[in-house]
Amino acid sequence: MLEVRHLTTLLAIEEAGSLMEAAERLHVTQSALSHQLKDLEGRLGAALLVRRTRPVRFTTAGLRVLALAREVLPRVQQTERELKRLAAGQTGRLHIAIECHSCFQWLMPALDAFREHWPEVELDLSAAFSFAPLPALVRGDLDMVITSDPVENEAVKYLPLFRYELVLAVSRQSPLAASKWIEPEDITDQTLITYPVERERLDVFTAFLNPANAEPAAIRTAELTPMTAQLVAAGRGVAALPNWALTEYTEHDLLKTVRLGEKGVWRTLYAAVRVEDDHTPYMQEFWETAKELCFKTLSGVRAVKGS
Amino acid sequence: MLEVRHLTTLLAIEEAGSLMEAAERLHVTQSALSHQLKDLEGRLGAALLVRRTRPVRFTTAGLRVLALAREVLPRVQQTERELKRLAAGQTGRLHIAIECHSCFQWLMPALDAFREHWPEVELDLSAAFSFAPLPALVRGDLDMVITSDPVENEAVKYLPLFRYELVLAVSRQSPLAASKWIEPEDITDQTLITYPVERERLDVFTAFLNPANAEPAAIRTAELTPMTAQLVAAGRGVAALPNWALTEYTEHDLLKTVRLGEKGVWRTLYAAVRVEDDHTPYMQEFWETAKELCFKTLSGVRAVKGS
DNA sequence: TATGAATATGAGATATTCTCATGCTGGAAG
DNA sequence: CTTCCAGCATGAGAATATCTCATATTCATA
């Protein structure tokens, strides 16, 4: 019945004082407005305007519609502006999930920096330890997943952040501490401390132990990186962690790190996004600033070739 | 760009959870909704829905439009309901002007009674002493004019309220007080007290004195009927007033009334309305209740034949 | 009563929004 | 892994709706 178009017309007529002038402002013919009004009045069963006065006078019904127009049109227009910004990628939503336990360390500063540049983007962060983040990303519940485990999916693009080395943290007193590197078999008499997730999601198994069919003497879990570090420092076990997550402990000489294998185990950390979001300005910028911040902040990380 | 139709559609989709079900609720085909959405999304440059989930999921842009819909649609619908009532004459505006100074006496109770039955009708009352009420009625600034002077106009209908006699109020001591009636010449040695308006609008001139070319010895004016009555009672002059406006004074024997001419001067009081408003329910009812109330309240008034 | 500015109207062009028929897709079941 | 099914997309064309153009009508005014 009533449409936004009608509200726009009525408001223009009120401001202009005549159909003639209003038509000009709206870039249509006077005839168009006349027809439009006639049609609307016919369907309403009531006149909206008295045309024979100058300026035109609104009937009670007309005033009521005018009041609606004044109330509703600004909101509609504001929404349209917001949608334009959304479409242009100048604002939007960025729900991030991390699969990487240590990532809070650099992600929080990255989020803070981002928030300053894109205050209108709705930020959210969740840990993806208890659910599969990739389907959620594809479905749209998430907008970005920080992961080192790129599962091929044509709806998802993996933006590389940096390469890092997975190293073994050992206590200063550990016999392994002196080695330049260790072999998988060196862990068979050790207690391995891991995050409490399935083996398949732990790089130390998939990239180091499993290929050699090696198995640690025991496995215990710890939720948080500082807790793991403390346990290792106390000689209660060893743990495979990103080199950059251990910097503050090695710097204070609280523990030692040893390479896994002669060449080391290198991983790449990715920001996974839906392909359609790849070129969204704020997504791009988040990726770039995060990358930059990681290089500046984290020691021992490397650029990925071609990124 | 955005239209009410789109808001309705989005809200229906949200409630239904699918285009299929929403289409059914809106009594259109699923195809129509699909086309409509595609078109809108195309123009916005952004997706509103993710269709491949069940129920469908809204994108950030979709949620924004949905929020607009929830905010705007109820108001649009309420306005449409009000317009329907307006068109049906169940509500509206009743701006009344009176040309008749004494009419406040019965009009106020009439308005009070009316307000109870039609609380939604916007009532207003003004005195039409300083402007021409008929053009204002035709133009639409007024909706009803209470007058005893029906000026033929094809856009205006005169609804008769009652007939009354214009009588001469004189003091108890006046020599005229004993007469059954007076002639125009009897006033030539009297001071005539009138409302402060032009002669042409005073019935005592147009219907009694002017035809006989008679002229009072002096004319003085008084704004209000009680003031006029006091002056008359004090023997400071005579005044031509509706018989019903003098009842409370004659009952207390404060003054006397005398007929103007042998047959008396009879006038009809009308409620003038625009012809297109004639059959508006609340207009009709106002007329009828006012008429009824006048007969009950005012003594000495008569019905108009055929009303 | 003529005049001019504004609105109304009819006819036809144009644009839009629908329906119909049918193709496509993702998830569930075998 | 295929089949099926429910739901969405799409193309074509019908049905509407909305506009423009040309012109008539109306109203206030000189």
mmCIF file of N, CA, C and O in Angstrom, chain B residues 60-96:
data_model
loop_
_atom_site.group_PDB
_atom_site.id
_atom_site.type_symbol
_atom_site.label_atom_id
_atom_site.label_comp_id
_atom_site.label_asym_id
_atom_site.label_seq_id
_atom_site.Cartn_x
_atom_site.Cartn_y
_atom_site.Cartn_z
ATOM 1 N N THR B 60 25.539 -9.423 7.409
ATOM 2 C CA THR B 60 25.548 -8.163 8.149
ATOM 3 C C THR B 60 24.597 -7.160 7.489
ATOM 4 O O THR B 60 23.806 -6.502 8.158
ATOM 5 N N ALA B 61 24.702 -7.077 6.163
ATOM 6 C CA ALA B 61 23.818 -6.159 5.442
ATOM 7 C C ALA B 61 22.361 -6.556 5.641
ATOM 8 O O ALA B 61 21.500 -5.709 5.892
ATOM 9 N N GLY B 62 22.093 -7.858 5.540
ATOM 10 C CA GLY B 62 20.723 -8.344 5.720
ATOM 11 C C GLY B 62 20.198 -8.006 7.107
ATOM 12 O O GLY B 62 19.048 -7.586 7.261
ATOM 13 N N LEU B 63 21.049 -8.187 8.098
ATOM 14 C CA LEU B 63 20.632 -7.890 9.468
ATOM 15 C C LEU B 63 20.315 -6.409 9.622
ATOM 16 O O LEU B 63 19.377 -6.039 10.329
ATOM 17 N N ARG B 64 21.088 -5.578 8.945
ATOM 18 C CA ARG B 64 20.845 -4.139 9.032
ATOM 19 C C ARG B 64 19.483 -3.792 8.445
ATOM 20 O O ARG B 64 18.742 -2.991 9.005
ATOM 21 N N VAL B 65 19.173 -4.388 7.309
ATOM 22 C CA VAL B 65 17.878 -4.120 6.683
ATOM 23 C C VAL B 65 16.757 -4.684 7.560
ATOM 24 O O VAL B 65 15.696 -4.075 7.714
ATOM 25 N N LEU B 66 17.029 -5.838 8.139
ATOM 26 C CA LEU B 66 16.038 -6.459 9.019
ATOM 27 C C LEU B 66 15.740 -5.549 10.210
ATOM 28 O O LEU B 66 14.580 -5.385 10.611
ATOM 29 N N ALA B 67 16.783 -4.948 10.743
ATOM 30 C CA ALA B 67 16.597 -4.036 11.871
ATOM 31 C C ALA B 67 15.726 -2.857 11.449
ATOM 32 O O ALA B 67 14.825 -2.431 12.180
ATOM 33 N N LEU B 68 15.994 -2.360 10.249
ATOM 34 C CA LEU B 68 15.177 -1.270 9.724
ATOM 35 C C LEU B 68 13.722 -1.707 9.599
ATOM 36 O O LEU B 68 12.805 -0.971 9.978
ATOM 37 N N ALA B 69 13.542 -2.904 9.103
ATOM 38 C CA ALA B 69 12.182 -3.422 8.920
ATOM 39 C C ALA B 69 11.442 -3.475 10.248
ATOM 40 O O ALA B 69 10.293 -3.048 10.355
ATOM 41 N N ARG B 70 12.117 -3.987 11.250
ATOM 42 C CA ARG B 70 11.465 -4.115 12.553
ATOM 43 C C ARG B 70 11.132 -2.754 13.137
ATOM 44 O O ARG B 70 10.184 -2.602 13.895
ATOM 45 N N GLU B 71 11.916 -1.764 12.778
ATOM 46 C CA GLU B 71 11.715 -0.427 13.313
ATOM 47 C C GLU B 71 10.609 0.295 12.548
ATOM 48 O O GLU B 71 9.777 0.989 13.136
ATOM 49 N N VAL B 72 10.598 0.097 11.260
ATOM 50 C CA VAL B 72 9.782 0.926 10.376
ATOM 51 C C VAL B 72 8.413 0.311 10.066
ATOM 52 O O VAL B 72 7.410 1.017 10.039
ATOM 53 N N LEU B 73 8.389 -0.982 9.854
ATOM 54 C CA LEU B 73 7.146 -1.601 9.399
ATOM 55 C C LEU B 73 5.962 -1.385 10.346
ATOM 56 O O LEU B 73 4.872 -1.070 9.881
ATOM 57 N N PRO B 74 6.155 -1.554 11.649
ATOM 58 C CA PRO B 74 5.000 -1.340 12.534
ATOM 59 C C PRO B 74 4.407 0.056 12.381
ATOM 60 O O PRO B 74 3.193 0.225 12.394
ATOM 61 N N ARG B 75 5.273 1.039 12.195
ATOM 62 C CA ARG B 75 4.783 2.407 12.058
ATOM 63 C C ARG B 75 4.035 2.602 10.753
ATOM 64 O O ARG B 75 3.025 3.293 10.690
ATOM 65 N N VAL B 76 4.555 2.002 9.714
ATOM 66 C CA VAL B 76 3.865 2.095 8.430
ATOM 67 C C VAL B 76 2.494 1.442 8.539
ATOM 68 O O VAL B 76 1.481 2.002 8.097
ATOM 69 N N GLN B 77 2.472 0.278 9.180
ATOM 70 C CA GLN B 77 1.198 -0.428 9.289
ATOM 71 C C GLN B 77 0.205 0.335 10.155
ATOM 72 O O GLN B 77 -0.984 0.376 9.862
ATOM 73 N N GLN B 78 0.725 0.936 11.202
ATOM 74 C CA GLN B 78 -0.176 1.717 12.059
ATOM 75 C C GLN B 78 -0.758 2.896 11.282
ATOM 76 O O GLN B 78 -1.952 3.185 11.378
ATOM 77 N N THR B 79 0.080 3.546 10.517
ATOM 78 C CA THR B 79 -0.398 4.661 9.702
ATOM 79 C C THR B 79 -1.460 4.187 8.720
ATOM 80 O O THR B 79 -2.481 4.852 8.536
ATOM 81 N N GLU B 80 -1.228 3.033 8.135
ATOM 82 C CA GLU B 80 -2.218 2.516 7.183
ATOM 83 C C GLU B 80 -3.549 2.244 7.872
ATOM 84 O O GLU B 80 -4.607 2.523 7.319
ATOM 85 N N ARG B 81 -3.466 1.719 9.088
ATOM 86 C CA ARG B 81 -4.712 1.495 9.834
ATOM 87 C C ARG B 81 -5.416 2.819 10.114
ATOM 88 O O ARG B 81 -6.625 2.946 9.945
ATOM 89 N N GLU B 82 -4.639 3.808 10.524
ATOM 90 C CA GLU B 82 -5.236 5.109 10.823
ATOM 91 C C GLU B 82 -5.866 5.721 9.579
ATOM 92 O O GLU B 82 -6.938 6.328 9.648
ATOM 93 N N LEU B 83 -5.187 5.547 8.451
ATOM 94 C CA LEU B 83 -5.722 6.098 7.210
ATOM 95 C C LEU B 83 -7.030 5.418 6.843
ATOM 96 O O LEU B 83 -7.950 6.057 6.343
ATOM 97 N N LYS B 84 -7.095 4.133 7.126
ATOM 98 C CA LYS B 84 -8.328 3.401 6.834
ATOM 99 C C LYS B 84 -9.478 3.969 7.679
ATOM 100 O O LYS B 84 -10.584 4.165 7.195
ATOM 101 N N ARG B 85 -9.164 4.217 8.937
ATOM 102 C CA ARG B 85 -10.178 4.798 9.816
ATOM 103 C C ARG B 85 -10.555 6.202 9.350
ATOM 104 O O ARG B 85 -11.729 6.584 9.390
ATOM 105 N N LEU B 86 -9.570 6.959 8.938
ATOM 106 C CA LEU B 86 -9.835 8.305 8.437
ATOM 107 C C LEU B 86 -10.758 8.234 7.225
ATOM 108 O O LEU B 86 -11.737 8.981 7.121
ATOM 109 N N ALA B 87 -10.431 7.318 6.311
ATOM 110 C CA ALA B 87 -11.216 7.202 5.089
ATOM 111 C C ALA B 87 -12.638 6.771 5.406
ATOM 112 O O ALA B 87 -13.593 7.190 4.758
ATOM 113 N N ALA B 88 -12.772 5.946 6.431
ATOM 114 C CA ALA B 88 -14.103 5.455 6.799
ATOM 115 C C ALA B 88 -14.854 6.481 7.641
ATOM 116 O O ALA B 88 -16.000 6.264 8.028
ATOM 117 N N GLY B 89 -14.207 7.587 7.936
ATOM 118 C CA GLY B 89 -14.868 8.621 8.724
ATOM 119 C C GLY B 89 -15.027 8.248 10.178
ATOM 120 O O GLY B 89 -15.867 8.789 10.886
ATOM 121 N N GLN B 90 -14.203 7.281 10.633
ATOM 122 C CA GLN B 90 -14.300 6.883 12.036
ATOM 123 C C GLN B 90 -13.422 7.767 12.905
ATOM 124 O O GLN B 90 -13.476 7.713 14.121
ATOM 125 N N THR B 91 -12.604 8.532 12.229
ATOM 126 C CA THR B 91 -11.800 9.488 12.971
ATOM 127 C C THR B 91 -11.524 10.646 12.020
ATOM 128 O O THR B 91 -11.847 10.571 10.837
ATOM 129 N N GLY B 92 -10.919 11.675 12.510
ATOM 130 C CA GLY B 92 -10.673 12.818 11.635
ATOM 131 C C GLY B 92 -10.538 14.090 12.432
ATOM 132 O O GLY B 92 -10.195 14.071 13.613
ATOM 133 N N ARG B 93 -10.857 15.193 11.793
ATOM 134 C CA ARG B 93 -10.653 16.501 12.388
ATOM 135 C C ARG B 93 -11.960 17.268 12.326
ATOM 136 O O ARG B 93 -12.722 17.142 11.362
ATOM 137 N N LEU B 94 -12.251 18.030 13.358
ATOM 138 C CA LEU B 94 -13.459 18.854 13.358
ATOM 139 C C LEU B 94 -13.109 20.222 13.936
ATOM 140 O O LEU B 94 -13.174 20.434 15.148
ATOM 141 N N HIS B 95 -12.682 21.081 13.044
ATOM 142 C CA HIS B 95 -12.381 22.456 13.452
ATOM 143 C C HIS B 95 -13.615 23.309 13.210
ATOM 144 O O HIS B 95 -14.029 23.504 12.072
ATOM 145 N N ILE B 96 -14.188 23.794 14.297
ATOM 146 C CA ILE B 96 -15.444 24.542 14.221
ATOM 147 C C ILE B 96 -15.178 26.027 14.442
ATOM 148 O O ILE B 96 -14.355 26.401 15.283
#
